[in-house]
CSV table of C-alpha atoms (C1' of nucleotides) in Angstrom, one decimal:
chain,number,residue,atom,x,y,z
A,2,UNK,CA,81.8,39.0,-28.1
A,3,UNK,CA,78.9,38.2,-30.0
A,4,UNK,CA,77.2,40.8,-32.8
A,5,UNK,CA,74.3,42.6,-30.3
A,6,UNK,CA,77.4,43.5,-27.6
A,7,UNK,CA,79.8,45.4,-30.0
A,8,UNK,CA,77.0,47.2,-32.0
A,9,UNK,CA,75.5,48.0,-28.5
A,10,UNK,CA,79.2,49.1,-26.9
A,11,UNK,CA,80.3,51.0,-30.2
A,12,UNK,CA,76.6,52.5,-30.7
A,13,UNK,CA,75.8,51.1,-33.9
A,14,UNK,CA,73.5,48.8,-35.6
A,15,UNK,CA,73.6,45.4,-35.9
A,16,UNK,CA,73.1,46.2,-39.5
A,17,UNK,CA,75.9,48.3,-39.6
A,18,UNK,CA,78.6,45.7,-38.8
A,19,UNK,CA,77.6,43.2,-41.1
A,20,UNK,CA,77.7,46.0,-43.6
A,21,UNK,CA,81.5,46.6,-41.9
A,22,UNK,CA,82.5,43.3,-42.9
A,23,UNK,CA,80.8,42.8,-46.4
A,24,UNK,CA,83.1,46.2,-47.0
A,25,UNK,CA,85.7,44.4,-45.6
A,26,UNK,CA,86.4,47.0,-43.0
A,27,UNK,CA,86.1,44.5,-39.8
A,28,UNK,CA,86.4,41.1,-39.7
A,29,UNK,CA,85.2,38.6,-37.4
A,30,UNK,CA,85.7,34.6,-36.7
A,31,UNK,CA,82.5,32.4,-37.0
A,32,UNK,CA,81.4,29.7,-33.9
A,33,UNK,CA,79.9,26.8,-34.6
A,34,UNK,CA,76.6,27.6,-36.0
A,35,UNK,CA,78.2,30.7,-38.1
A,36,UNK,CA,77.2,33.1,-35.5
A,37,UNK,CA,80.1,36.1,-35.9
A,38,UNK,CA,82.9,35.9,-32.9
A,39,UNK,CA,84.4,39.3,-32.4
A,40,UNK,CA,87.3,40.7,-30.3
A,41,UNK,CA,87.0,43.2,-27.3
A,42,UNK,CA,88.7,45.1,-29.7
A,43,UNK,CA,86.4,45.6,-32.4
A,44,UNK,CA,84.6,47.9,-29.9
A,45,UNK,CA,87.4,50.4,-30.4
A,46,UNK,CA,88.0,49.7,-34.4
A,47,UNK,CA,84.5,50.4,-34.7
A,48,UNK,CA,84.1,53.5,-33.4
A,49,UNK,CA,87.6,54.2,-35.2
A,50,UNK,CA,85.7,53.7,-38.4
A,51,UNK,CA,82.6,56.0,-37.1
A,52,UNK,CA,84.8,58.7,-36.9
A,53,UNK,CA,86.5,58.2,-40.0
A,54,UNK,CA,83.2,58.1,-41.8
A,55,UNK,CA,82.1,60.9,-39.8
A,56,UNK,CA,85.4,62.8,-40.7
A,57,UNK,CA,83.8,62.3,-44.4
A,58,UNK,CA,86.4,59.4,-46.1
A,59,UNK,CA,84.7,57.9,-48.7
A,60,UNK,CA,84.8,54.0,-47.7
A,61,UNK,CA,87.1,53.1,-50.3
A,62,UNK,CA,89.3,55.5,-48.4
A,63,UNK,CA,88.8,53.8,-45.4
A,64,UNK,CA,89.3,50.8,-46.7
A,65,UNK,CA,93.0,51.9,-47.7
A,66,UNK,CA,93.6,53.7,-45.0
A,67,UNK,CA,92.6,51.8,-41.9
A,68,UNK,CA,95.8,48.8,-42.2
A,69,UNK,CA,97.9,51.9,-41.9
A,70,UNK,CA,96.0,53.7,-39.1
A,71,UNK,CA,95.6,50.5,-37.4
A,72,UNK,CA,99.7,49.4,-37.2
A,73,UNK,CA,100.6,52.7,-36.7
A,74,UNK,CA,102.9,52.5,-39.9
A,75,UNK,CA,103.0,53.0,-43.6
A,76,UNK,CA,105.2,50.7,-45.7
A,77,UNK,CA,102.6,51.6,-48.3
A,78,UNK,CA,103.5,52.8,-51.7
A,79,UNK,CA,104.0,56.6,-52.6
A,80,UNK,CA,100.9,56.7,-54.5
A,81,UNK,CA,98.9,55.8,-50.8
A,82,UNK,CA,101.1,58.3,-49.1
A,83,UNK,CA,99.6,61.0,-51.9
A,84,UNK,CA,96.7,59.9,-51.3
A,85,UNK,CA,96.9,60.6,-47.6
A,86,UNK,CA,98.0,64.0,-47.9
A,87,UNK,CA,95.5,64.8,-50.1
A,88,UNK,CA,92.5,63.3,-47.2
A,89,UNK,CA,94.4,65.5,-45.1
A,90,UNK,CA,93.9,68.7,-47.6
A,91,UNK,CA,90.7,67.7,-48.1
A,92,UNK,CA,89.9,67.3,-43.6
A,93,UNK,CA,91.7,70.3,-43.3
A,94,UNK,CA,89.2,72.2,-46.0
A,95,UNK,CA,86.2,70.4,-44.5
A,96,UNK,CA,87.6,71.9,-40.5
A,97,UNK,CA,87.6,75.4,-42.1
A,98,UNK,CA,84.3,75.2,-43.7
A,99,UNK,CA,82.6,74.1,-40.4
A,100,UNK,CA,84.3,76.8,-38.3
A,101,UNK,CA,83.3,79.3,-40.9
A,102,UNK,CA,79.0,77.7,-40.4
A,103,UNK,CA,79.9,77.1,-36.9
A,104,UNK,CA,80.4,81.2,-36.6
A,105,UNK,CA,77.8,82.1,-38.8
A,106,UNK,CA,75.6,79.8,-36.5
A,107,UNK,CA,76.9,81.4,-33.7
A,108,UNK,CA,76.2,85.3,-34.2
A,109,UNK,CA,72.5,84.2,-35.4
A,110,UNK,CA,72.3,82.3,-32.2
A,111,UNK,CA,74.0,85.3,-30.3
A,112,UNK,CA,70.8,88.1,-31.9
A,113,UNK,CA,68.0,85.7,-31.9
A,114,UNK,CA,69.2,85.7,-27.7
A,115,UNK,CA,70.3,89.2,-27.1
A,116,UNK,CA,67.6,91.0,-29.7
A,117,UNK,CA,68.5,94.3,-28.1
A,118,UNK,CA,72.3,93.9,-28.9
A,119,UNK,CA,71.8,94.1,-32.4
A,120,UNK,CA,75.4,96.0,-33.6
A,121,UNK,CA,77.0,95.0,-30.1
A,122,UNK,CA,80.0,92.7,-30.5
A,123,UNK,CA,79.8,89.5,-28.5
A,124,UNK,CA,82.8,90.0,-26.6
A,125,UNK,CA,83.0,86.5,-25.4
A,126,UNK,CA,84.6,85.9,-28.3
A,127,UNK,CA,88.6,85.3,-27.9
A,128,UNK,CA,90.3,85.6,-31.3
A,129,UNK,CA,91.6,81.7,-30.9
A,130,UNK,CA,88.2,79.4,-29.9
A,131,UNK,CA,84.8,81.2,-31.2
A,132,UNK,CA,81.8,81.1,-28.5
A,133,UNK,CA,81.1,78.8,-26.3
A,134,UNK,CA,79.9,75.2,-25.8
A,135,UNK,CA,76.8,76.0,-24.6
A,136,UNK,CA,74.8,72.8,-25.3
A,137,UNK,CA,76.2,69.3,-25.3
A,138,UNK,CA,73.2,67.3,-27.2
A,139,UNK,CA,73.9,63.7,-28.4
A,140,UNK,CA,73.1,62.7,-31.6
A,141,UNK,CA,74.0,60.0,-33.8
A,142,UNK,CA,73.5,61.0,-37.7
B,27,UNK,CA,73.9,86.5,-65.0
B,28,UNK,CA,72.8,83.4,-66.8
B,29,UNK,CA,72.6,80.3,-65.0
B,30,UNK,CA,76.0,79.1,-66.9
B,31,UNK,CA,78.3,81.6,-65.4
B,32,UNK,CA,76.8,81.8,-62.2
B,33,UNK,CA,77.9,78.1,-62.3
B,34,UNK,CA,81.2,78.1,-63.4
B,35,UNK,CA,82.0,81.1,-61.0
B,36,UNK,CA,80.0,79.3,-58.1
B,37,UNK,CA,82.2,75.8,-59.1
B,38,UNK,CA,79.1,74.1,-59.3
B,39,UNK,CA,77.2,72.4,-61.8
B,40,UNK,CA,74.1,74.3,-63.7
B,41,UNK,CA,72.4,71.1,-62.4
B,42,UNK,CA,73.5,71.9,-58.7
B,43,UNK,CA,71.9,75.6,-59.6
B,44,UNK,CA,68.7,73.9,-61.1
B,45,UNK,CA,68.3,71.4,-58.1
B,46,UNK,CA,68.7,74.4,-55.6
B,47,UNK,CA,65.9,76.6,-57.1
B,48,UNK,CA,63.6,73.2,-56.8
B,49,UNK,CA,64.5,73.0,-53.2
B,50,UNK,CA,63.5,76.9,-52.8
B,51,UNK,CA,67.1,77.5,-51.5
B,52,UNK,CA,67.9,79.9,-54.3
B,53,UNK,CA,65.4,81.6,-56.5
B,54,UNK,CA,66.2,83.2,-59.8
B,55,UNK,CA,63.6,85.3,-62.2
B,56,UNK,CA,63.0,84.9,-65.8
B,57,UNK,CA,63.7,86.5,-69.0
B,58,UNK,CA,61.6,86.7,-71.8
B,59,UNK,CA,61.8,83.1,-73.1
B,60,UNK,CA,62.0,81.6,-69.9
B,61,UNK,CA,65.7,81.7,-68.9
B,62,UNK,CA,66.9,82.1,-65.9
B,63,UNK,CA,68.4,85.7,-64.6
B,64,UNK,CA,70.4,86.0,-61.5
B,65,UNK,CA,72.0,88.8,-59.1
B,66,UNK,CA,75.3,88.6,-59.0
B,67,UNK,CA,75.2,88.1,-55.5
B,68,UNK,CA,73.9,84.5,-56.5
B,69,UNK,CA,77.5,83.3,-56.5
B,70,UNK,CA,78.1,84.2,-53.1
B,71,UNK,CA,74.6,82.8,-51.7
B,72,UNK,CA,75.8,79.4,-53.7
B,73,UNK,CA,79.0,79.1,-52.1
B,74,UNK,CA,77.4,79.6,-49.1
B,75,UNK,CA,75.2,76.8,-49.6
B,76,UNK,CA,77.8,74.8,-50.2
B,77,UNK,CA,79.6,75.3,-46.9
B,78,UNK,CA,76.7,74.4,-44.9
B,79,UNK,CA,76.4,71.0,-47.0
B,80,UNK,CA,79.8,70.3,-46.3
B,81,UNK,CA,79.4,71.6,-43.3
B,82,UNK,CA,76.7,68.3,-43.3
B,83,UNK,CA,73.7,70.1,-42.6
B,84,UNK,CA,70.8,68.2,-44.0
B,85,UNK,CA,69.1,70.5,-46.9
B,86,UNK,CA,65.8,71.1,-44.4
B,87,UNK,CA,67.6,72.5,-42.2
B,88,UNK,CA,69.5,74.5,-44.3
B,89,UNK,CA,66.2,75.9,-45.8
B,90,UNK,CA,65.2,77.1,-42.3
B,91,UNK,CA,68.8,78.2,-41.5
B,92,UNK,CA,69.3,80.5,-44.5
B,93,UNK,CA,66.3,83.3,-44.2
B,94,UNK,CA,68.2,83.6,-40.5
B,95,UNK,CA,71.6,83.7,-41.9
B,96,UNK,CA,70.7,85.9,-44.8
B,97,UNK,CA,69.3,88.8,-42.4
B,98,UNK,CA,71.6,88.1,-40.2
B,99,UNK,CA,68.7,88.2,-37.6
B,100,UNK,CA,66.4,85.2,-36.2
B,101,UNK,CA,62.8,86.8,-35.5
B,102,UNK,CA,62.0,82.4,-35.8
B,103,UNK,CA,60.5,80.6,-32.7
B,104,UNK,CA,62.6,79.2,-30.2
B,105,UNK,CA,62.0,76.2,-31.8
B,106,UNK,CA,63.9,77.1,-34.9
B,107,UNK,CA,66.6,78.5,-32.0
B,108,UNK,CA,66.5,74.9,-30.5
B,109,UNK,CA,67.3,73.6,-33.4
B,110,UNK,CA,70.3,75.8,-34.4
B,111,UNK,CA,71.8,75.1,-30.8
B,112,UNK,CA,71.4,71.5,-31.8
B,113,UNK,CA,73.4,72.0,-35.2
B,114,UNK,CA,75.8,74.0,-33.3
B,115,UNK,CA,76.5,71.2,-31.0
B,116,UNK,CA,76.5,68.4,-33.9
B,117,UNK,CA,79.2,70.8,-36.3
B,118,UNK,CA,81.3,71.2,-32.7
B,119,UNK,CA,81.5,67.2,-32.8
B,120,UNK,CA,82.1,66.8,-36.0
B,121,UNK,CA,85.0,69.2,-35.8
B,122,UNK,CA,86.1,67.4,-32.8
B,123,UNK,CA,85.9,63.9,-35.2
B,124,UNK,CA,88.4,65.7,-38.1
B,125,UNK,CA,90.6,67.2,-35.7
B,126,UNK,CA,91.0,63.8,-34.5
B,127,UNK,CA,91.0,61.9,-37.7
B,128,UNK,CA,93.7,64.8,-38.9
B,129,UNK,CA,96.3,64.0,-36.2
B,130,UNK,CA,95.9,59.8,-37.0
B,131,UNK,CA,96.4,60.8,-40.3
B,132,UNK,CA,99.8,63.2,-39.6
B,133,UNK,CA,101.1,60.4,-37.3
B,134,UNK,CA,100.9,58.0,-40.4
B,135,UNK,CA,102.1,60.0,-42.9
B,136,UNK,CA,105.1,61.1,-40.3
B,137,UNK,CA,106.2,57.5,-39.9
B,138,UNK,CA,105.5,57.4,-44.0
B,139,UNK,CA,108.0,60.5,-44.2
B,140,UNK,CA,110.4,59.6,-41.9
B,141,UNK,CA,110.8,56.0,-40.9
B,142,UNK,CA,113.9,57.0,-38.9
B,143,UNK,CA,113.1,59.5,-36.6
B,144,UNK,CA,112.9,63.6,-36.9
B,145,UNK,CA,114.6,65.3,-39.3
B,146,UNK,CA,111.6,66.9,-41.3
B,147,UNK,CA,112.8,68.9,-44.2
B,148,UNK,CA,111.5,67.1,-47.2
B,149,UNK,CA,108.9,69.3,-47.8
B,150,UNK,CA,108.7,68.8,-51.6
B,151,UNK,CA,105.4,67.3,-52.5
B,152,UNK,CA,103.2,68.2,-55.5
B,153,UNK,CA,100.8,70.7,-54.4
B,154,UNK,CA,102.5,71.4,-51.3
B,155,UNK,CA,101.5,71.6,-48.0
B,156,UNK,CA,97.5,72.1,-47.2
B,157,UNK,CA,96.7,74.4,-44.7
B,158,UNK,CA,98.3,76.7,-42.6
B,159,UNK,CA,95.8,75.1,-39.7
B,160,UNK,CA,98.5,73.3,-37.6
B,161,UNK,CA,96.8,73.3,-34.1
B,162,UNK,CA,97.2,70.2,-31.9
B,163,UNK,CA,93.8,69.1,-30.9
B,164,UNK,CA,92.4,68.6,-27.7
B,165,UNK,CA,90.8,65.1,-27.3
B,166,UNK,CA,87.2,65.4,-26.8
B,167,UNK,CA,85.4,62.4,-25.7
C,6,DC,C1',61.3,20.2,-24.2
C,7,DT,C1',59.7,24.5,-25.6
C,8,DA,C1',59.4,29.4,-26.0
C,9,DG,C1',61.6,33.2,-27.5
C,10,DA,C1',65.5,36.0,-27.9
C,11,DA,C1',69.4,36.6,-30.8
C,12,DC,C1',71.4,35.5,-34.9
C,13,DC,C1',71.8,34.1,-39.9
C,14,DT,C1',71.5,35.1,-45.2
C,15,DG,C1',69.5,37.3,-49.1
C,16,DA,C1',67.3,41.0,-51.2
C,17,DC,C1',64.7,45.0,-51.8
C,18,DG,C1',63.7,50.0,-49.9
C,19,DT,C1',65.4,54.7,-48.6
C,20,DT,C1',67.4,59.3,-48.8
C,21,DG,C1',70.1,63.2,-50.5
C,22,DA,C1',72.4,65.6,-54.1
C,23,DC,C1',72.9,65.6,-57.8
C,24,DG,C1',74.2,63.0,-63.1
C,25,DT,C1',72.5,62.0,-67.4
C,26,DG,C1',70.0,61.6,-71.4
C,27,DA,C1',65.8,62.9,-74.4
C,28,DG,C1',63.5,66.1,-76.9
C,29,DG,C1',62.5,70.9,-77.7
C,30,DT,C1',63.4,76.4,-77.5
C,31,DG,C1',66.1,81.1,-77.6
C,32,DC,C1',69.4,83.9,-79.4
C,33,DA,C1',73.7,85.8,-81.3
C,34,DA,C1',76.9,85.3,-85.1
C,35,DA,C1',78.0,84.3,-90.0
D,6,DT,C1',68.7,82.0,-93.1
D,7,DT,C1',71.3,78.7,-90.9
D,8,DT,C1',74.4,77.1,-87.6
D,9,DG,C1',75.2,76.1,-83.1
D,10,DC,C1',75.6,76.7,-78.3
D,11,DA,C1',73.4,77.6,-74.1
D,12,DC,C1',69.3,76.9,-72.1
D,13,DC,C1',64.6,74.7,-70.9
D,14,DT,C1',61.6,70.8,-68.7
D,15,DC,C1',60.6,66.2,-67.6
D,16,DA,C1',62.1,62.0,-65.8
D,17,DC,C1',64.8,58.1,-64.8
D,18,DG,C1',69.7,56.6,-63.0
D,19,DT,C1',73.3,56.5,-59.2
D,20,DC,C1',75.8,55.8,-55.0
D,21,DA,C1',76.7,55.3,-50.1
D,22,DA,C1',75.4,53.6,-45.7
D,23,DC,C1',72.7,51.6,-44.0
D,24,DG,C1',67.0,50.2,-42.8
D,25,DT,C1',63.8,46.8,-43.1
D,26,DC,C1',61.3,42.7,-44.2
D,27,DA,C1',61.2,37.6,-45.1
D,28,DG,C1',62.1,33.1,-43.9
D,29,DG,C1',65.0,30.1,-41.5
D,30,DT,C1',68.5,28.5,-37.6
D,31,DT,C1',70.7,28.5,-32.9
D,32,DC,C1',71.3,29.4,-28.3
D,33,DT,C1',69.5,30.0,-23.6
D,34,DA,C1',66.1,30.3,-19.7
D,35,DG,C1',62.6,28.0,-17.4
DNA sequence: CTAGAACCTGACGTTGACGTGAGGTGCAAA
DNA sequence: TTTGCACCTCACGTCAACGTCAGGTTCTAG
């Protein structure tokens, strides 16, 4: 595939693949005439890396941690596998603090609806899943 | 409180404190001399705005966001409501992007742990195990 | 053959959330 | 009084993840 088609499948920017590679994140083979040859699969690894960026690795992270997330396996030293752990503390705090805006966001959504309900609990509200998905907008950041 | 212990308590910088005030997200008033004074309730308003940056709400919207979230109330236009929806939706994705990134990153560290098969018992790390939040996640795109 | 997409390599610009001095002031203790 | 730390206000530096412009090349449709 050339450049345009995966930034266009993965919704990205051209831009943002050639910034990929310079971070070594993605490679890609050259034609003749140095135009970039990539894989069907680079769709996939692409939108991999969004996520991991979106999860809020820093790209040296990523850069460590994608071999591993890509063969499925660690033969990687302890030190990597500390490191890991700690991303994962770290995801796990960053999952807590959204739920905990995510609800705040939530009840001033719920008043600014139902003014009249001021005190009222929004019973909607099972203990496990808070509110509802009310609104699906897309939004790339 | 002086602007020092609000920091340390808040586990931010005085230059985090300083750079709030600038972006009117946190006021403080002034003793003779020019110092800042602050409530005490300052450390919990700072924390605050520290969850909805990691939550990754850019700092605009946060300045619109917390009058709401202060009261409690939105008397703001259905625009401002609009846009909370919006931020609603974009936290629910990002959520949906670390739940996922979270589960790559147990399957690797798994295999790290235990490159033959299922006995997990080694439960010894430094710093021991993050998070009691150990929900599968459901896939969302 | 020619126009014009699509691509290439630099290289500088942007934005947010602070970091980091520089140079001066306030205040409590010794 | 003197030390000395915490504090003050500019104001420039930083870093990541690209955006954007410049100036040139290559591929494809007509």
């Amino acid at each position: 595939m050339r450049i345009g088609e995966v930034a266009e499948q993965a919704g990205v920017s051209v831009r943002a693949l050639r910034y990929y590679e310079e971070q070594h994140l993605l490679v890609a083979d050259r034609a003749a005439g140095g135009r970039r040859r990539y894989p069907e699969s680079a769709v996939e690894r692409v939108r991999l890396i969004q996520r991991l960026y979106a999860a809020g690795l820093a790209s040296a992270t990523v850069r460590e941690v994608l071999p591993c997330v890509d063969s499925g396996e660690t033969e990687a030293s302890p030190a990597l596998l500390e490191r890991l752990v700690d991303e994962r503390a770290l995801i796990d705090q960053r999952i807590t603090d959204l739920l905990s805006v995510r609800d705040r966001l939530d009840e001033v959504i719920g008043v600014a609806r139902n003014p009249d309900l001021g005190c009222a609990h929004d019973d909607t509200r099972p203990g496990g899943r808070p509110g509802t998905i009310w609104k699906r907008s897309h939004e790339g950041r």
